[in-house]
PDB file of C-alpha atoms in Angstrom:
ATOM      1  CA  UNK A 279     147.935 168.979 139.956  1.00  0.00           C
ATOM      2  CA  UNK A 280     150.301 165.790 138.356  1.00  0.00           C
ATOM      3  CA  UNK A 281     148.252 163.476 140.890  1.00  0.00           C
ATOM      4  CA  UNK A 282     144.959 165.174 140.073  1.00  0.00           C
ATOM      5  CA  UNK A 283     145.652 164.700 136.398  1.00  0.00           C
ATOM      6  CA  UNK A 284     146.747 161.357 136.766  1.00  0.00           C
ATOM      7  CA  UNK A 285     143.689 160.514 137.916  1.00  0.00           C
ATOM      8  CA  UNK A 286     141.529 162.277 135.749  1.00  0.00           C
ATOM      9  CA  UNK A 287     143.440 160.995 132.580  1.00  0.00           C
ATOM     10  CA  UNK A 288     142.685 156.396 134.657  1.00  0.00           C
ATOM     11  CA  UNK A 289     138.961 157.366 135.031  1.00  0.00           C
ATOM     12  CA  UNK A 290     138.611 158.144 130.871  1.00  0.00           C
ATOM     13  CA  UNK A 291     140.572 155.678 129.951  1.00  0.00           C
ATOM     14  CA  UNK A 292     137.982 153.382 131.994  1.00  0.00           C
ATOM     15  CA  UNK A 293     135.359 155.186 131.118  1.00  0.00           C
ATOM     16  CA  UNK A 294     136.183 154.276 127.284  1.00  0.00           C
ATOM     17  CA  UNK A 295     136.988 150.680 127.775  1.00  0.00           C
ATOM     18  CA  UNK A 296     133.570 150.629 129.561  1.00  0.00           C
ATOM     19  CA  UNK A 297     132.096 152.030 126.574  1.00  0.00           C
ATOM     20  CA  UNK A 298     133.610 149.769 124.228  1.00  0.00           C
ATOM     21  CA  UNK A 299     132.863 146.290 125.993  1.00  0.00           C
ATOM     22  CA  UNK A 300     129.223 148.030 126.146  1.00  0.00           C
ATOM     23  CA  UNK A 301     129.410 147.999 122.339  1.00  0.00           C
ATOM     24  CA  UNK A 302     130.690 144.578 121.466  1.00  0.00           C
ATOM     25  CA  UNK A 303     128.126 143.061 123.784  1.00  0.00           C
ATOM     26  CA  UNK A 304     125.831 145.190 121.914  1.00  0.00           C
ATOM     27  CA  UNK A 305     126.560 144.380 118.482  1.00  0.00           C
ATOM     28  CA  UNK A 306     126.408 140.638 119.612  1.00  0.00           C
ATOM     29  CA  UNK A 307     123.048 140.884 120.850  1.00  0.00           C
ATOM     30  CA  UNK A 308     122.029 142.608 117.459  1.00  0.00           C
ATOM     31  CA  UNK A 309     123.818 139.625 115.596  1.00  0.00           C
ATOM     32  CA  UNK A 310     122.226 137.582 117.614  1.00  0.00           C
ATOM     33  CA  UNK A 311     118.554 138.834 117.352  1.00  0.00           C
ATOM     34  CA  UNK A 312     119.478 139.015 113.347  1.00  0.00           C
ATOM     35  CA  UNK A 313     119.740 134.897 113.105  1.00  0.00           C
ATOM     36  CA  UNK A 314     116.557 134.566 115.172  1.00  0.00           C
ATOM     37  CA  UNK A 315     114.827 136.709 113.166  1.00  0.00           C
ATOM     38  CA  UNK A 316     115.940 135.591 109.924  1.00  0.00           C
ATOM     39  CA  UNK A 317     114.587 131.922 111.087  1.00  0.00           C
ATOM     40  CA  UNK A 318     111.091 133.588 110.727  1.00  0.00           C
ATOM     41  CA  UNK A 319     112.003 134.730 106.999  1.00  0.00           C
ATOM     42  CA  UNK A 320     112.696 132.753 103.481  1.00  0.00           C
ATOM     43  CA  UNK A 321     116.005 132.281 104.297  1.00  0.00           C
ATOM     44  CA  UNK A 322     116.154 130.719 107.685  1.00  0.00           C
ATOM     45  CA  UNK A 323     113.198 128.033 106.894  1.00  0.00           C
ATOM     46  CA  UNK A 324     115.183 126.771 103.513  1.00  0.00           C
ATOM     47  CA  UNK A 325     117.007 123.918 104.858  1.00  0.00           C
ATOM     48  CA  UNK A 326     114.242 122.740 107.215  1.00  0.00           C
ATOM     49  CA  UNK A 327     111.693 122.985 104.599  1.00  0.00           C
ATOM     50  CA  UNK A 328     113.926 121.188 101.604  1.00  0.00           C
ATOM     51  CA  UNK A 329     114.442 118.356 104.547  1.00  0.00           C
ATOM     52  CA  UNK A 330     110.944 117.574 105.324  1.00  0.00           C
ATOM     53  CA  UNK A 331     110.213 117.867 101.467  1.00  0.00           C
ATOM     54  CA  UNK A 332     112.918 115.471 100.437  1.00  0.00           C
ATOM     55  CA  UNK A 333     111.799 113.197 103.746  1.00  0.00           C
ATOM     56  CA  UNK A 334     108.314 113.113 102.484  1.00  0.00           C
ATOM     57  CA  UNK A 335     109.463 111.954  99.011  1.00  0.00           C
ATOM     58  CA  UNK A 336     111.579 109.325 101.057  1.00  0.00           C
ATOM     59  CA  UNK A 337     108.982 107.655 102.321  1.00  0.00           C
ATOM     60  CA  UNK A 338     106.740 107.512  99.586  1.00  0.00           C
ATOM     61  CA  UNK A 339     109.574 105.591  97.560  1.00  0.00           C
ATOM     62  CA  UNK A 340     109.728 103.601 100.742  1.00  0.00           C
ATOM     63  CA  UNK A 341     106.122 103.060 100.940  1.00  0.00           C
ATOM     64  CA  UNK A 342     106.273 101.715  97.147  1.00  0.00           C
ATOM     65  CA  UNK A 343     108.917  99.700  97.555  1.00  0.00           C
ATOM     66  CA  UNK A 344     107.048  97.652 100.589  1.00  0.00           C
ATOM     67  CA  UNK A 345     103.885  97.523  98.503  1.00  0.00           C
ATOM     68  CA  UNK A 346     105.375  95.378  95.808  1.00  0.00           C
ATOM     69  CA  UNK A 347     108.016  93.252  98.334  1.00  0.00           C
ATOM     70  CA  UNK A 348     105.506  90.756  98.152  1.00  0.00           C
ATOM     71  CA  UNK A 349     106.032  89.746  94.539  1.00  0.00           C
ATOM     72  CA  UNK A 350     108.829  87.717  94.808  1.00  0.00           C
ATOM     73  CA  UNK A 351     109.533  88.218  91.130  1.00  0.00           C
ATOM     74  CA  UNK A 352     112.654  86.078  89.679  1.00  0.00           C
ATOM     75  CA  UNK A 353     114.509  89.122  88.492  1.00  0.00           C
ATOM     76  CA  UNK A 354     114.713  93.182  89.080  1.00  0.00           C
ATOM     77  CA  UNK A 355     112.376  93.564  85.857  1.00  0.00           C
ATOM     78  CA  UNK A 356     110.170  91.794  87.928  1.00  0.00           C
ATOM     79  CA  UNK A 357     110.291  94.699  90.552  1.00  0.00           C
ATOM     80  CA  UNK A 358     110.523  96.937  87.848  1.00  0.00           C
ATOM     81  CA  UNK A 359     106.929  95.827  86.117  1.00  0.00           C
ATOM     82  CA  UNK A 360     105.581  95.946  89.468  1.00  0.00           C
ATOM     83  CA  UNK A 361     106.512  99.554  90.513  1.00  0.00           C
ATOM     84  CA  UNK A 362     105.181 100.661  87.380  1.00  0.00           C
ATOM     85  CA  UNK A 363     101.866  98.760  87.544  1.00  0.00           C
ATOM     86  CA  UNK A 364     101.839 100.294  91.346  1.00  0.00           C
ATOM     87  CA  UNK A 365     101.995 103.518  90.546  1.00  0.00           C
ATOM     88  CA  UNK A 366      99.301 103.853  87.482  1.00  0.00           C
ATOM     89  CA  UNK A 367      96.987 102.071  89.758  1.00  0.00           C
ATOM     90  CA  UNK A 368      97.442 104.960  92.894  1.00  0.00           C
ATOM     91  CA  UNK A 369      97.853 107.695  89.952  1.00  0.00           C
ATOM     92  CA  UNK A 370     100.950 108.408  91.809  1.00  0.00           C
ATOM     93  CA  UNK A 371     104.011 110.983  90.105  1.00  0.00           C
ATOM     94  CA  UNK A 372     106.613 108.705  90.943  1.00  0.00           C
ATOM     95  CA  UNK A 373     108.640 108.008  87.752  1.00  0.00           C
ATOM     96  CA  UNK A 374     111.194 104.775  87.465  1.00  0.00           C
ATOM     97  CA  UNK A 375     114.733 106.274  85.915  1.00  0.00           C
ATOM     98  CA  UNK A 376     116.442 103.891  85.874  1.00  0.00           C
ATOM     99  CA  UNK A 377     116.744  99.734  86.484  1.00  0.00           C
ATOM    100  CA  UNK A 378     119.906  98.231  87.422  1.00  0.00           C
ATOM    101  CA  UNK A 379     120.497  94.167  86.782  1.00  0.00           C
ATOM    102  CA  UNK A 380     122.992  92.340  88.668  1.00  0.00           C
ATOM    103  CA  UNK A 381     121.845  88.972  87.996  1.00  0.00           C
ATOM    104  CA  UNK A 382     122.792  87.250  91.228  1.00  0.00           C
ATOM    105  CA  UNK A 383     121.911  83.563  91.848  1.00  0.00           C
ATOM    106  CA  UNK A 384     121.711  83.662  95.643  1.00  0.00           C
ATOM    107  CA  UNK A 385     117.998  84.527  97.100  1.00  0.00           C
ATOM    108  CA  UNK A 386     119.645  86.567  99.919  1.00  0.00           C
ATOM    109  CA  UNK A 387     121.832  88.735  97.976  1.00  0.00           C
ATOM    110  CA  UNK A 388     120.295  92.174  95.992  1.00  0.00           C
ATOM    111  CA  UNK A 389     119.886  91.396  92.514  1.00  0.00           C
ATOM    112  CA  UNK A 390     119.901  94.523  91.077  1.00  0.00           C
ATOM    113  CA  UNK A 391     117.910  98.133  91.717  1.00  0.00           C
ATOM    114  CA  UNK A 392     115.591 100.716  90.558  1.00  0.00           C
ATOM    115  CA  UNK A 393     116.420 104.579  90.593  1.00  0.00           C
ATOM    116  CA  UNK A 394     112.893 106.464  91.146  1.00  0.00           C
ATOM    117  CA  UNK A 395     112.266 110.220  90.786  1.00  0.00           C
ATOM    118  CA  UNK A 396     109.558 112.485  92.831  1.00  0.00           C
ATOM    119  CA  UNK A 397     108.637 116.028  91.252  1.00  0.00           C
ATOM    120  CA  UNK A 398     107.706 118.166  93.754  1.00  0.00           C
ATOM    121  CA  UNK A 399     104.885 119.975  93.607  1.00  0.00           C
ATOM    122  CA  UNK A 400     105.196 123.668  92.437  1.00  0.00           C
ATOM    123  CA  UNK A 401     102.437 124.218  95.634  1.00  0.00           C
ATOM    124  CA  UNK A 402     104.222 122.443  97.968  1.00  0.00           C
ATOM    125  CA  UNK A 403     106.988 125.177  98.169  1.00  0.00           C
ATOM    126  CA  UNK A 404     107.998 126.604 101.274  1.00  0.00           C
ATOM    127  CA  UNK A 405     107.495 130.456 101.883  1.00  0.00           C
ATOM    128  CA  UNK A 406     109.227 133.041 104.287  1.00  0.00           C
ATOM    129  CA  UNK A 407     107.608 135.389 106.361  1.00  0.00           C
ATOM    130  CA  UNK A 408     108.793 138.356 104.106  1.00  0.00           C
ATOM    131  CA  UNK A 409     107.430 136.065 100.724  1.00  0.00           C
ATOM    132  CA  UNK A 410     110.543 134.762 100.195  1.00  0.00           C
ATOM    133  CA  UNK A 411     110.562 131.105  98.031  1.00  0.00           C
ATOM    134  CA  UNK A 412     112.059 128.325  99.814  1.00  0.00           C
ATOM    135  CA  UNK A 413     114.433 127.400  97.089  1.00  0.00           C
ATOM    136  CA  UNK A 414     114.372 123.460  96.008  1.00  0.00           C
ATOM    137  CA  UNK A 415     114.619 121.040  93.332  1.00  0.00           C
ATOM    138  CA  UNK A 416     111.883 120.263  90.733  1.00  0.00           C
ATOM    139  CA  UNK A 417     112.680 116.564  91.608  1.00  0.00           C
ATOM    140  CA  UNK A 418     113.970 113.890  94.537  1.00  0.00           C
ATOM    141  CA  UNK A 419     115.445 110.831  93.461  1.00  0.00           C
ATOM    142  CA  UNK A 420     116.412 107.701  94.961  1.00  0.00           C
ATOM    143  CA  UNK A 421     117.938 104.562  94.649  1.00  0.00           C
ATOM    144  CA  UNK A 422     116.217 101.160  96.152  1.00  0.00           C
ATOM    145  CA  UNK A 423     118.222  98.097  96.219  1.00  0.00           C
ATOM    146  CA  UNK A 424     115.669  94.711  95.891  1.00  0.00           C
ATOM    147  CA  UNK A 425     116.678  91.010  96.754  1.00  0.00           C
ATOM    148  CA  UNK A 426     114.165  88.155  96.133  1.00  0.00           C
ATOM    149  CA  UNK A 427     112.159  88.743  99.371  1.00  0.00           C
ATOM    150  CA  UNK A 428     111.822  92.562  98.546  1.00  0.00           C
ATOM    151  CA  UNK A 429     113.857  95.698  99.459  1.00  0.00           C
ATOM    152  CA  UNK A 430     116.781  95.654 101.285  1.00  0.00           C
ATOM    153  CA  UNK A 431     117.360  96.689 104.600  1.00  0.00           C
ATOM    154  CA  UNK A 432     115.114  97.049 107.961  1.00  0.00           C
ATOM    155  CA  UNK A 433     111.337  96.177 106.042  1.00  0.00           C
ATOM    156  CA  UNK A 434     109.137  99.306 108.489  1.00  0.00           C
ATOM    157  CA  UNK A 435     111.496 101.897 107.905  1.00  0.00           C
ATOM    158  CA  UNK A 436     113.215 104.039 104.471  1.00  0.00           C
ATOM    159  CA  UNK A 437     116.198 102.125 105.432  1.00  0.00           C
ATOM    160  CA  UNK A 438     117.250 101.128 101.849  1.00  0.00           C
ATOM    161  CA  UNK A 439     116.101 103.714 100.194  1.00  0.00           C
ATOM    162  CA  UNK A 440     119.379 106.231  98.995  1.00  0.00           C
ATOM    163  CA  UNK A 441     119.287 109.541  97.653  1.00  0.00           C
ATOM    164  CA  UNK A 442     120.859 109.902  94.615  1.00  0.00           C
ATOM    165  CA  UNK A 443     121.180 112.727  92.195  1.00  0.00           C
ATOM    166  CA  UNK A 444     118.669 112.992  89.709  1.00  0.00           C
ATOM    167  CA  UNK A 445     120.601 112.901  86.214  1.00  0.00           C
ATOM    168  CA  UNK A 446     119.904 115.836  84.192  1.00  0.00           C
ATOM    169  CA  UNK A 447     116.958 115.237  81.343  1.00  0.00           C
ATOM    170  CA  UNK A 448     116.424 111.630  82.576  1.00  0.00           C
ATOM    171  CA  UNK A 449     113.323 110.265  80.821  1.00  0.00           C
ATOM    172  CA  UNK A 450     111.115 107.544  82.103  1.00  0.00           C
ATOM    173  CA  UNK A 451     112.597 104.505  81.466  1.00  0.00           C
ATOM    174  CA  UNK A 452     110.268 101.157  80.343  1.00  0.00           C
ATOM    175  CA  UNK A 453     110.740  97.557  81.893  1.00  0.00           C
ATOM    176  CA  UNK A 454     111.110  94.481  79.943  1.00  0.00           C
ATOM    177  CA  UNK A 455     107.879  92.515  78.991  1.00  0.00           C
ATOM    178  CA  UNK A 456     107.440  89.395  81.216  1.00  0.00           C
ATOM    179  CA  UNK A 457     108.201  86.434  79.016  1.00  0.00           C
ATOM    180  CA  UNK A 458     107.589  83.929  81.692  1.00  0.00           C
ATOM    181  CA  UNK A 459     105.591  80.917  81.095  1.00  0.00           C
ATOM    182  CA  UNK A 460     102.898  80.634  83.752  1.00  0.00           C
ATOM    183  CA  UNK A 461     100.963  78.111  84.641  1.00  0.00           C
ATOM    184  CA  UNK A 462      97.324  77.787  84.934  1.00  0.00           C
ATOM    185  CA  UNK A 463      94.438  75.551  85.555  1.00  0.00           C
ATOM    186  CA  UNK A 464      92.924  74.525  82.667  1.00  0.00           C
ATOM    187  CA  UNK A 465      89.098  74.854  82.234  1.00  0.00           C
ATOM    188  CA  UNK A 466      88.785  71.397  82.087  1.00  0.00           C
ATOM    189  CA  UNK A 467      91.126  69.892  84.706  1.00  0.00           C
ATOM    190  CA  UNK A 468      88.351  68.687  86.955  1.00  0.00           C
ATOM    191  CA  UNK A 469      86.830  66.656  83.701  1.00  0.00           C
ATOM    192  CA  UNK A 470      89.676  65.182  82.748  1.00  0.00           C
ATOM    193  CA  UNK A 471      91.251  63.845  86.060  1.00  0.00           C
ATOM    194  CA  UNK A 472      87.847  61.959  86.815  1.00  0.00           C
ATOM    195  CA  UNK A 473      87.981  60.821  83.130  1.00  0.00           C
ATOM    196  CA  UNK A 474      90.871  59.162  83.666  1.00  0.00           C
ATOM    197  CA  UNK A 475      90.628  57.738  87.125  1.00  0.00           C
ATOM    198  CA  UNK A 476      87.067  56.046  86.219  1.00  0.00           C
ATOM    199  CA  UNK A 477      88.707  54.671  83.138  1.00  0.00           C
ATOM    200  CA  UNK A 478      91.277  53.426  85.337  1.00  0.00           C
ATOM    201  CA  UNK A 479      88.677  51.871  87.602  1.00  0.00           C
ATOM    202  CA  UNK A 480      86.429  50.187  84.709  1.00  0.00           C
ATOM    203  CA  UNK A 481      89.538  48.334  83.128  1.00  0.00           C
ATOM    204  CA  UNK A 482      90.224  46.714  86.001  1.00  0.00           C
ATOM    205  CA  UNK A 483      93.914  47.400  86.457  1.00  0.00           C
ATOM    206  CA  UNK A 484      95.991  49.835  88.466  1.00  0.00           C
ATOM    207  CA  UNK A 485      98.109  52.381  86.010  1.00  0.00           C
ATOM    208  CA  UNK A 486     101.131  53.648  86.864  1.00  0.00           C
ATOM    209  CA  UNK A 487     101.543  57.295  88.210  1.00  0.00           C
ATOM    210  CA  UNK A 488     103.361  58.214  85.096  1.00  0.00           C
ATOM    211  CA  UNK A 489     100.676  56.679  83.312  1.00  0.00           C
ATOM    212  CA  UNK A 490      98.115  58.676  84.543  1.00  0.00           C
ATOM    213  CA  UNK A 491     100.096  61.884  84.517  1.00  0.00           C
ATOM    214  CA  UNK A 492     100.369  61.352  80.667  1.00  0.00           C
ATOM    215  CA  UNK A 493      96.520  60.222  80.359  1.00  0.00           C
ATOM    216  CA  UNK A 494      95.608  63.199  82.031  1.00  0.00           C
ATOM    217  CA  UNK A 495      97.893  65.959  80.515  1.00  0.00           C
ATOM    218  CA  UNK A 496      96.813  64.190  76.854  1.00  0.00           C
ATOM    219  CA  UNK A 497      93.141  65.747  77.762  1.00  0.00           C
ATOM    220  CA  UNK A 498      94.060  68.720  78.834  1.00  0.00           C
ATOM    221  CA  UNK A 499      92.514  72.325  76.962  1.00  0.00           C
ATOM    222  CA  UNK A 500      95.702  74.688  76.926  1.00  0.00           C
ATOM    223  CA  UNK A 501      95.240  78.168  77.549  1.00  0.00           C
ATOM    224  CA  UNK A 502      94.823  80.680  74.435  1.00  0.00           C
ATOM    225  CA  UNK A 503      97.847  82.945  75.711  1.00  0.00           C
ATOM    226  CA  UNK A 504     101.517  82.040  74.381  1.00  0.00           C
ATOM    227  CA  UNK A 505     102.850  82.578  77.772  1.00  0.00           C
ATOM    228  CA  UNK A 506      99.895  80.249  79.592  1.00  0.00           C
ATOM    229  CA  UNK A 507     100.526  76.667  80.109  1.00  0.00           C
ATOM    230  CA  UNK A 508      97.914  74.172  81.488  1.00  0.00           C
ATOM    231  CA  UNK A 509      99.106  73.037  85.070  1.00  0.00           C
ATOM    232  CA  UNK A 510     100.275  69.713  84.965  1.00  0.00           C
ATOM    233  CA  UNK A 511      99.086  66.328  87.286  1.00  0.00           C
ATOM    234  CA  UNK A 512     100.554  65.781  89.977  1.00  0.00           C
ATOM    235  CA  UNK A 513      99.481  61.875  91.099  1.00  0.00           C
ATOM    236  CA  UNK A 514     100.100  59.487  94.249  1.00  0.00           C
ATOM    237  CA  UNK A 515      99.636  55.992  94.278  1.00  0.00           C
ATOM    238  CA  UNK A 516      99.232  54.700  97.862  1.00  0.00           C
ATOM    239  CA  UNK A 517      99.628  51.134  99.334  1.00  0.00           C
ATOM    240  CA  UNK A 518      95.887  50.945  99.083  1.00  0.00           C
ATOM    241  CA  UNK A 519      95.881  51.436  95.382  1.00  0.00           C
ATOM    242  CA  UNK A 520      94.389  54.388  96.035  1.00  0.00           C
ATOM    243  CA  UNK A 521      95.458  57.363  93.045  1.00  0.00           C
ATOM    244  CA  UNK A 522      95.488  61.031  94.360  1.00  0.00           C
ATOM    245  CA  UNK A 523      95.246  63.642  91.591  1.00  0.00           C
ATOM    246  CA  UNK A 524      96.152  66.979  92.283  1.00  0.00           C
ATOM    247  CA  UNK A 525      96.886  70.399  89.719  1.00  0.00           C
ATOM    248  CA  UNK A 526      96.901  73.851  90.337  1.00  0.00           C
ATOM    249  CA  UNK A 527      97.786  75.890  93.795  1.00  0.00           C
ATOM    250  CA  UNK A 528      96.587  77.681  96.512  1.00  0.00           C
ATOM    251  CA  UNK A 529      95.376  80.635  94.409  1.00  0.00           C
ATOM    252  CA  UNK A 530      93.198  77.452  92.293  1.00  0.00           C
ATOM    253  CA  UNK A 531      93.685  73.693  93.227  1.00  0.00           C
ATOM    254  CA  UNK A 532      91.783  70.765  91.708  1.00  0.00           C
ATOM    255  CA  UNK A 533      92.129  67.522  93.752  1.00  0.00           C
ATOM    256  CA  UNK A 534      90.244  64.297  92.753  1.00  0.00           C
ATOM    257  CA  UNK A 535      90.731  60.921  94.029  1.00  0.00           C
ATOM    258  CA  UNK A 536      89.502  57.357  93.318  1.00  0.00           C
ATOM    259  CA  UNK A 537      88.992  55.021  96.043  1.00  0.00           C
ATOM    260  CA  UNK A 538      86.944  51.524  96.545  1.00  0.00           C
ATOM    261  CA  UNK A 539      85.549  51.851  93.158  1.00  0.00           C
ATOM    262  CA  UNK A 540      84.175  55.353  93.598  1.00  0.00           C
ATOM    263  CA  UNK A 541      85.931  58.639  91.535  1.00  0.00           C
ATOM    264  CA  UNK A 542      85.297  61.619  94.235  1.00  0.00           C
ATOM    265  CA  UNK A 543      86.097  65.419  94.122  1.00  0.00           C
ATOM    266  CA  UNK A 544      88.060  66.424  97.035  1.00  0.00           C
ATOM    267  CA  UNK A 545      87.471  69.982  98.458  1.00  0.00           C
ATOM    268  CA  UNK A 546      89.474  70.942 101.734  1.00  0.00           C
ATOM    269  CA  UNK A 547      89.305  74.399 103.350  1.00  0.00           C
ATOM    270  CA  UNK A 548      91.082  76.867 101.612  1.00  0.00           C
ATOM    271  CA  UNK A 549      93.421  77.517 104.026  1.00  0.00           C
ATOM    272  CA  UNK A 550      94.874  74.410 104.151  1.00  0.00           C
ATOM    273  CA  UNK A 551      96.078  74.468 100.320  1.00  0.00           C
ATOM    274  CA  UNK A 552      97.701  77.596 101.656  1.00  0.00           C
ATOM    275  CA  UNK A 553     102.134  77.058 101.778  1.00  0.00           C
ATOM    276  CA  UNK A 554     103.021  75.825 105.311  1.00  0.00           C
ATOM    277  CA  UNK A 555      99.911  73.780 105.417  1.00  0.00           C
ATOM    278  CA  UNK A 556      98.815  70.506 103.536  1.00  0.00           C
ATOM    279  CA  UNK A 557      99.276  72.315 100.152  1.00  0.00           C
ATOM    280  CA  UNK A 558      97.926  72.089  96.518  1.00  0.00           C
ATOM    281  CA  UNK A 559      99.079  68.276  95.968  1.00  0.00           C
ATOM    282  CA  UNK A 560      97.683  64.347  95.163  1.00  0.00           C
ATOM    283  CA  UNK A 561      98.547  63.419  99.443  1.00  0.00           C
ATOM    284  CA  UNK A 562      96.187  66.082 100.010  1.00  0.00           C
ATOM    285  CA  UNK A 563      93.350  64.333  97.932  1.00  0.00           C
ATOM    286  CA  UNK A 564      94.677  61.262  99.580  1.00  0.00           C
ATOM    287  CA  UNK A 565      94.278  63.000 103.401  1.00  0.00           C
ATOM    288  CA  UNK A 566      92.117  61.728 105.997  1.00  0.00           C
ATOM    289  CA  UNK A 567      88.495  63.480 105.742  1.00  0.00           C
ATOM    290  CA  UNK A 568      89.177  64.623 109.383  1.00  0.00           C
ATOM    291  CA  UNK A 569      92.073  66.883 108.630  1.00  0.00           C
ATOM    292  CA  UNK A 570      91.051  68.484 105.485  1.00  0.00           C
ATOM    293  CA  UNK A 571      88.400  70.544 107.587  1.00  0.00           C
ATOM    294  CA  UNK A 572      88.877  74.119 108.736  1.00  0.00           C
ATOM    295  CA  UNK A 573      90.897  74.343 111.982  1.00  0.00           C
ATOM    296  CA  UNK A 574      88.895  76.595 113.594  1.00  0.00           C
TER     297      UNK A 574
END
């Protein structure tokens, strides 16, 4: 009877630790099948969905950012003016924050940055299975650092472009007016460079390149806007007396010349006033007829 007992008393005592390592294995499965279900509700999308969200807003910072690189303005406010201008043109909701000056002196070095926000869009929320809200911010911002040659950082990519948090109640912030004298052809530059060469040719003497420069710049019409300047000559005087007369650039060059006698208009192909190529100056009126024609 001991031995039977014995026996009888192993078997439940298996019998239970079966039962309980049934149970644990079990209640892991059910844990288990709770996180993979949960990934089909509210709850289990919110991280994925705030991530592509926020991504999305990444990129169309990014996307800004590359569409005004080209610029090349002297300063951030440059980049600043430009963003803005950007964005009212494509009626996008990006806002600029914030603008950041650092004044460097060195091309290759950031000179300062602009913090950007992107509301999200109330519609654009995430929703769960069971019609649970994906929870996110009414906003995305970021911080883009700019050098002279545009944003910094790998040019294709949102490589540059840091998230920041967006300070609370931020308002739109303004950039400062552009101040900048530019200059532009005046409406009568063509006029007055032949003026001056055929006056130079009738009196029978050869001026001086500063001469002409001042002869020329004397006739000038100035532009109406207090940040306009009329280009100024540029002039060449070759070893054949010839004078070359060039203002402007690419964008609008005016090159005359006078040679044996004669005061003529010289007109090259456009690309070739084009930086990297003969350029917007007098040795280009000067140039051999040959090589101011297109090159294909």
């Amino acid at each position: 009877m001991k031995v039977e007992t014995t026996m009888m008393r192993g078997a439940r005592v298996l019998a239970r630790r079966g039962a309980a390592v049934l149970l644990a294995a079990a209640v892991l499965a059910g844990s288990s099948g709770c996180v993979g279900g949960t990934a089909g509700t509210g709850g289990g999308d919110a991280a994925p969905a705030v991530t592509a969200e926020q991504d999305s807003a990444r990129e169309r910072v990014a996307d800004l950012a590359r569409a005004i690189g080209g610029e090349r303005p002297s300063d951030i406010q440059g980049y600043a003016r430009a963003a803005v201008a950007e964005v009212s043109v494509n009626a996008d909701a990006i806002e600029l924050i914030g603008i950041d000056d650092q004044q460097s002196l060195d091309v290759s070095k950031p000179f300062g940055s602009l913090d950007l926000r992107v509301p999200v869009d109330a519609q654009d929320a995430a929703s769960g299975a069971q019609g649970e809200t994906t929870e996110q911010p009414a906003a995305y911002c970021f911080r883009v650092v700019f050098d002279y040659y545009g944003k910094v950082g790998e040019w294709a990519t949102t490589d540059g472009v840091e998230s920041i948090d967006c300070p609370p109640g931020a308002a739109p912030v303004t950039p400062e007016p552009d101040t900048s004298i530019r200059y532009v052809l005046a409406v009568n530059a063509r006029e007055s460079a032949r003026e001056v060469l055929l006056a130079a040719i009738q009196s029978g003497r050869l001026p001086s390149e500063s001469d002409v420069v001042a002869e020329i710049s004397g006739l000038l019409e100035q532009p109406e806007s207090e940040l306009e300047r009329a280009a100024p000559p540029q002039v060449l005087i070759d070893d054949a007396e010839r004078i070359g007369v060039a203002m402007g650039d690419a964008d609008g060059c005016v090159l005359v010349k006078s040679e044996n006698g004669r005061v003529l208009d010289v007109r090259p192909a456009p690309v070739l006033l084009q930086p990297g190529e003969l350029g917007c100056s007098p040795s280009t009126a000067l140039a051999d007829p040959e090589t101011l024609r297109p090159p294909h």
